[in-house]
PDB file of C-alpha atoms in Angstrom:
ATOM      1  CA  GLY A  24     189.649  74.812  81.740  1.00 59.00           C
ATOM      2  CA  ILE A  25     187.341  71.243  80.873  1.00 63.00           C
ATOM      3  CA  ASN A  26     186.437  71.088  84.741  1.00 72.00           C
ATOM      4  CA  ALA A  27     185.240  74.405  85.144  1.00 68.00           C
ATOM      5  CA  GLU A  28     182.792  74.208  82.256  1.00 70.00           C
ATOM      6  CA  TYR A  29     181.323  71.234  83.505  1.00 67.00           C
ATOM      7  CA  MET A  30     181.383  72.699  87.076  1.00 68.00           C
ATOM      8  CA  GLY A  31     179.744  75.748  85.237  1.00 68.00           C
ATOM      9  CA  ARG A  32     177.106  73.588  83.321  1.00 71.00           C
ATOM     10  CA  ARG A  33     176.564  71.679  86.598  1.00 72.00           C
ATOM     11  CA  ILE A  34     175.511  75.103  89.114  1.00 76.00           C
ATOM     12  CA  MET A  35     173.255  75.551  86.071  1.00 78.00           C
ATOM     13  CA  ALA A  36     171.697  72.402  85.423  1.00 77.00           C
ATOM     14  CA  ASN A  37     170.437  72.468  89.057  1.00 82.00           C
ATOM     15  CA  ASP A  38     169.923  76.250  89.153  1.00 84.00           C
ATOM     16  CA  LYS A  39     167.257  74.680  86.227  1.00 84.00           C
ATOM     17  CA  ALA A  40     165.736  71.783  88.584  1.00 84.00           C
ATOM     18  CA  LYS A  41     165.444  74.175  91.294  1.00 85.00           C
ATOM     19  CA  LYS A  42     163.502  76.413  89.731  1.00 84.00           C
ATOM     20  CA  VAL A  43     161.181  73.100  87.735  1.00 83.00           C
ATOM     21  CA  ALA A  44     160.896  72.042  91.619  1.00 82.00           C
ATOM     22  CA  GLY A  45     159.533  75.652  92.444  1.00 81.00           C
ATOM     23  CA  ALA A  46     157.039  75.637  90.060  1.00 78.00           C
ATOM     24  CA  LEU A  47     155.696  71.846  90.328  1.00 80.00           C
ATOM     25  CA  LYS A  48     155.632  72.517  94.101  1.00 81.00           C
ATOM     26  CA  LYS A  49     153.286  75.695  93.413  1.00 77.00           C
ATOM     27  CA  GLY A  50     152.604  76.014  89.832  1.00 69.00           C
ATOM     28  CA  SER A  51     152.778  77.322  87.098  1.00 66.00           C
ATOM     29  CA  GLY A  52     150.685  80.376  87.332  1.00 71.00           C
ATOM     30  CA  ARG A  53     149.011  79.125  83.703  1.00 74.00           C
ATOM     31  CA  LYS A  54     145.777  77.380  83.724  1.00 77.00           C
ATOM     32  CA  ALA A  55     145.734  74.072  80.711  1.00 80.00           C
ATOM     33  CA  THR A  56     143.077  75.140  77.927  1.00 85.00           C
ATOM     34  CA  ARG A  57     140.200  71.929  78.778  1.00 83.00           C
ATOM     35  CA  VAL A  58     139.397  70.173  75.440  1.00 88.00           C
ATOM     36  CA  HIS A  59     136.079  70.016  74.792  1.00 86.00           C
ATOM     37  CA  THR A  60     134.394  67.512  72.944  1.00 91.00           C
ATOM     38  CA  LYS A  61     130.622  67.939  73.191  1.00 90.00           C
ATOM     39  CA  VAL A  62     128.941  70.536  71.412  1.00 92.00           C
ATOM     40  CA  HIS A  63     127.040  71.908  74.398  1.00 93.00           C
ATOM     41  CA  PHE A  64     128.284  73.444  77.608  1.00 91.00           C
ATOM     42  CA  TYR A  65     127.306  71.434  81.204  1.00 91.00           C
ATOM     43  CA  LYS A  66     127.939  73.865  83.803  1.00 92.00           C
ATOM     44  CA  PRO A  67     130.044  71.507  86.151  1.00 90.00           C
ATOM     45  CA  ASN A  68     128.626  69.871  89.231  1.00 93.00           C
ATOM     46  CA  THR A  69     130.012  71.914  92.702  1.00 95.00           C
ATOM     47  CA  LEU A  70     129.874  70.587  96.214  1.00 95.00           C
ATOM     48  CA  LYS A  71     126.591  71.377  97.680  1.00 95.00           C
ATOM     49  CA  LEU A  72     126.465  71.379 101.468  1.00 95.00           C
ATOM     50  CA  ALA A  73     123.514  70.807 103.427  1.00 95.00           C
ATOM     51  CA  ARG A  74     122.478  73.933 105.843  1.00 92.00           C
ATOM     52  CA  ALA A  75     123.584  74.460 109.118  1.00 91.00           C
ATOM     53  CA  PRO A  76     121.567  77.493 110.656  1.00 89.00           C
ATOM     54  CA  LYS A  77     122.702  79.165 113.949  1.00 91.00           C
ATOM     55  CA  VAL A  78     119.448  80.497 114.558  1.00 89.00           C
ATOM     56  CA  LEU A  79     116.002  78.170 114.423  1.00 86.00           C
ATOM     57  CA  THR A  80     113.242  79.234 112.712  1.00 87.00           C
ATOM     58  CA  LYS A  81     110.734  77.561 114.835  1.00 85.00           C
ATOM     59  CA  SER A  82     110.991  77.325 119.352  1.00 84.00           C
ATOM     60  CA  VAL A  83     108.393  74.511 119.353  1.00 86.00           C
ATOM     61  CA  LYS A  84     107.405  71.686 117.064  1.00 85.00           C
ATOM     62  CA  ALA A  85     103.941  72.435 116.397  1.00 85.00           C
ATOM     63  CA  LEU A  86     101.700  69.573 117.593  1.00 86.00           C
ATOM     64  CA  PRO A  87      99.395  67.099 115.084  1.00 83.00           C
ATOM     65  CA  LYS A  88      96.129  69.332 113.899  1.00 85.00           C
ATOM     66  CA  MET A  89      95.155  65.836 113.488  1.00 86.00           C
ATOM     67  CA  ASP A  90      94.519  64.002 116.374  1.00 89.00           C
ATOM     68  CA  SER A  91      91.455  61.754 117.551  1.00 89.00           C
ATOM     69  CA  PHE A  92      89.106  64.774 118.509  1.00 92.00           C
ATOM     70  CA  ALA A  93      89.025  66.731 115.437  1.00 93.00           C
ATOM     71  CA  ILE A  94      89.095  63.500 113.624  1.00 95.00           C
ATOM     72  CA  LEU A  95      85.614  61.977 114.571  1.00 95.00           C
ATOM     73  CA  LYS A  96      83.794  65.170 114.948  1.00 96.00           C
ATOM     74  CA  PHE A  97      80.080  63.947 116.235  1.00 95.00           C
ATOM     75  CA  PRO A  98      77.535  60.587 115.515  1.00 96.00           C
ATOM     76  CA  LEU A  99      75.048  60.269 113.107  1.00 95.00           C
ATOM     77  CA  THR A 100      71.763  59.718 114.706  1.00 94.00           C
ATOM     78  CA  THR A 101      69.227  59.537 111.779  1.00 95.00           C
ATOM     79  CA  GLU A 102      66.458  57.197 111.471  1.00 96.00           C
ATOM     80  CA  SER A 103      69.305  54.664 108.705  1.00 95.00           C
ATOM     81  CA  ALA A 104      72.089  55.315 110.991  1.00 95.00           C
ATOM     82  CA  MET A 105      69.672  53.152 113.695  1.00 95.00           C
ATOM     83  CA  LYS A 106      69.034  50.754 111.007  1.00 96.00           C
ATOM     84  CA  LYS A 107      72.661  50.213 110.056  1.00 95.00           C
ATOM     85  CA  ILE A 108      73.289  50.270 113.740  1.00 95.00           C
ATOM     86  CA  GLU A 109      71.235  47.551 114.524  1.00 94.00           C
ATOM     87  CA  GLU A 110      71.435  45.623 111.386  1.00 95.00           C
ATOM     88  CA  ASN A 111      74.993  45.500 110.173  1.00 95.00           C
ATOM     89  CA  ASN A 112      76.594  46.196 113.012  1.00 95.00           C
ATOM     90  CA  THR A 113      78.229  49.243 112.214  1.00 96.00           C
ATOM     91  CA  LEU A 114      78.611  53.087 113.287  1.00 96.00           C
ATOM     92  CA  VAL A 115      78.526  56.371 111.249  1.00 97.00           C
ATOM     93  CA  PHE A 116      80.032  59.461 111.862  1.00 97.00           C
ATOM     94  CA  ILE A 117      80.572  62.719 110.851  1.00 97.00           C
ATOM     95  CA  VAL A 118      84.651  63.447 110.774  1.00 97.00           C
ATOM     96  CA  ASP A 119      86.941  65.684 109.101  1.00 96.00           C
ATOM     97  CA  LEU A 120      87.001  65.927 105.416  1.00 96.00           C
ATOM     98  CA  LYS A 121      90.797  66.083 105.347  1.00 95.00           C
ATOM     99  CA  SER A 122      90.891  62.516 107.046  1.00 95.00           C
ATOM    100  CA  ASN A 123      91.404  59.455 106.029  1.00 95.00           C
ATOM    101  CA  LYS A 124      89.947  55.499 106.565  1.00 96.00           C
ATOM    102  CA  ARG A 125      92.788  54.777 108.564  1.00 96.00           C
ATOM    103  CA  GLN A 126      92.956  57.763 110.812  1.00 95.00           C
ATOM    104  CA  ILE A 127      89.107  57.069 111.462  1.00 97.00           C
ATOM    105  CA  LYS A 128      89.573  53.898 112.356  1.00 96.00           C
ATOM    106  CA  GLU A 129      92.151  54.719 114.102  1.00 95.00           C
ATOM    107  CA  ALA A 130      90.084  56.976 116.094  1.00 96.00           C
ATOM    108  CA  VAL A 131      87.266  55.102 116.207  1.00 96.00           C
ATOM    109  CA  THR A 132      89.553  52.694 118.111  1.00 95.00           C
ATOM    110  CA  LYS A 133      90.932  55.188 120.277  1.00 94.00           C
ATOM    111  CA  MET A 134      88.345  57.127 122.146  1.00 94.00           C
ATOM    112  CA  TYR A 135      85.899  54.306 122.391  1.00 94.00           C
ATOM    113  CA  GLN A 136      88.024  50.741 123.176  1.00 94.00           C
ATOM    114  CA  ILE A 137      86.145  49.149 120.311  1.00 94.00           C
ATOM    115  CA  LYS A 138      87.949  47.211 116.898  1.00 95.00           C
ATOM    116  CA  ALA A 139      86.713  48.151 113.597  1.00 96.00           C
ATOM    117  CA  GLU A 140      86.055  45.698 110.834  1.00 96.00           C
ATOM    118  CA  LYS A 141      86.188  48.295 108.340  1.00 96.00           C
ATOM    119  CA  VAL A 142      85.897  52.238 107.486  1.00 97.00           C
ATOM    120  CA  ASN A 143      83.443  53.010 103.952  1.00 97.00           C
ATOM    121  CA  THR A 144      83.554  56.856 103.581  1.00 98.00           C
ATOM    122  CA  LEU A 145      81.149  59.718 101.444  1.00 97.00           C
ATOM    123  CA  ILE A 146      81.542  62.839 101.174  1.00 98.00           C
ATOM    124  CA  ARG A 147      77.406  64.381 101.856  1.00 97.00           C
ATOM    125  CA  PRO A 148      76.589  67.294  99.190  1.00 98.00           C
ATOM    126  CA  ASP A 149      76.724  69.094 102.050  1.00 97.00           C
ATOM    127  CA  GLY A 150      80.462  68.839 101.685  1.00 97.00           C
ATOM    128  CA  SER A 151      80.227  67.372 105.203  1.00 97.00           C
ATOM    129  CA  LYS A 152      82.395  63.545 105.815  1.00 98.00           C
ATOM    130  CA  LYS A 153      80.470  60.836 106.339  1.00 98.00           C
ATOM    131  CA  ALA A 154      82.191  57.962 108.114  1.00 98.00           C
ATOM    132  CA  TYR A 155      81.042  53.799 107.938  1.00 98.00           C
ATOM    133  CA  VAL A 156      82.223  52.338 110.925  1.00 97.00           C
ATOM    134  CA  LYS A 157      81.417  48.228 110.417  1.00 97.00           C
ATOM    135  CA  LEU A 158      82.933  46.956 114.041  1.00 96.00           C
ATOM    136  CA  THR A 159      84.442  43.520 114.210  1.00 96.00           C
ATOM    137  CA  PRO A 160      81.813  40.311 115.309  1.00 95.00           C
ATOM    138  CA  ASP A 161      82.874  40.220 119.144  1.00 94.00           C
ATOM    139  CA  TYR A 162      81.908  44.250 119.666  1.00 94.00           C
ATOM    140  CA  GLU A 163      78.076  44.358 119.557  1.00 94.00           C
ATOM    141  CA  ALA A 164      77.314  48.289 117.781  1.00 94.00           C
ATOM    142  CA  LEU A 165      74.406  48.511 119.422  1.00 94.00           C
ATOM    143  CA  ASP A 166      76.222  47.937 123.041  1.00 94.00           C
ATOM    144  CA  VAL A 167      79.000  50.787 122.070  1.00 94.00           C
ATOM    145  CA  ALA A 168      75.339  52.900 120.885  1.00 94.00           C
ATOM    146  CA  ASN A 169      74.067  52.854 124.393  1.00 94.00           C
ATOM    147  CA  ARG A 170      77.491  53.532 125.900  1.00 93.00           C
ATOM    148  CA  ILE A 171      78.755  56.491 123.430  1.00 92.00           C
ATOM    149  CA  GLY A 172      74.959  58.248 124.232  1.00 91.00           C
ATOM    150  CA  ILE A 173      73.859  57.647 120.878  1.00 88.00           C
ATOM    151  CA  ILE A 174      71.052  55.499 121.785  1.00 83.00           C
TER     152      ILE A 174
END
């Protein structure tokens, strides 16, 4: 009788252990309540995946709108501009309003194969942008002006 009782308890314990093992494997189905330590609730940070579009929005990459032909509109040929060419080794251009000094310098170099020392800009009362392009000492503004066809 004692042996049978012991065996019965052992079988029950075994069943209980199996049950617990099963519960551990798949979870008990009850969720533990979280202890909140703050007064305010902050939305949890979830996984943010990068977009992987199936369809392209643009079929062709847009070409840059500001090329050197768009930046430099035309050289100025006023009397004061001529004086600048002769005395200060400086060319004067009307340029695109949205262009900056770096772009103007690059455009002048690209179009006329000259090196600019510095570029000063101003916006005229009529709303157009004027650029004073000072050339390096190894380039003569008068020669460049003749080549462009200003003079």
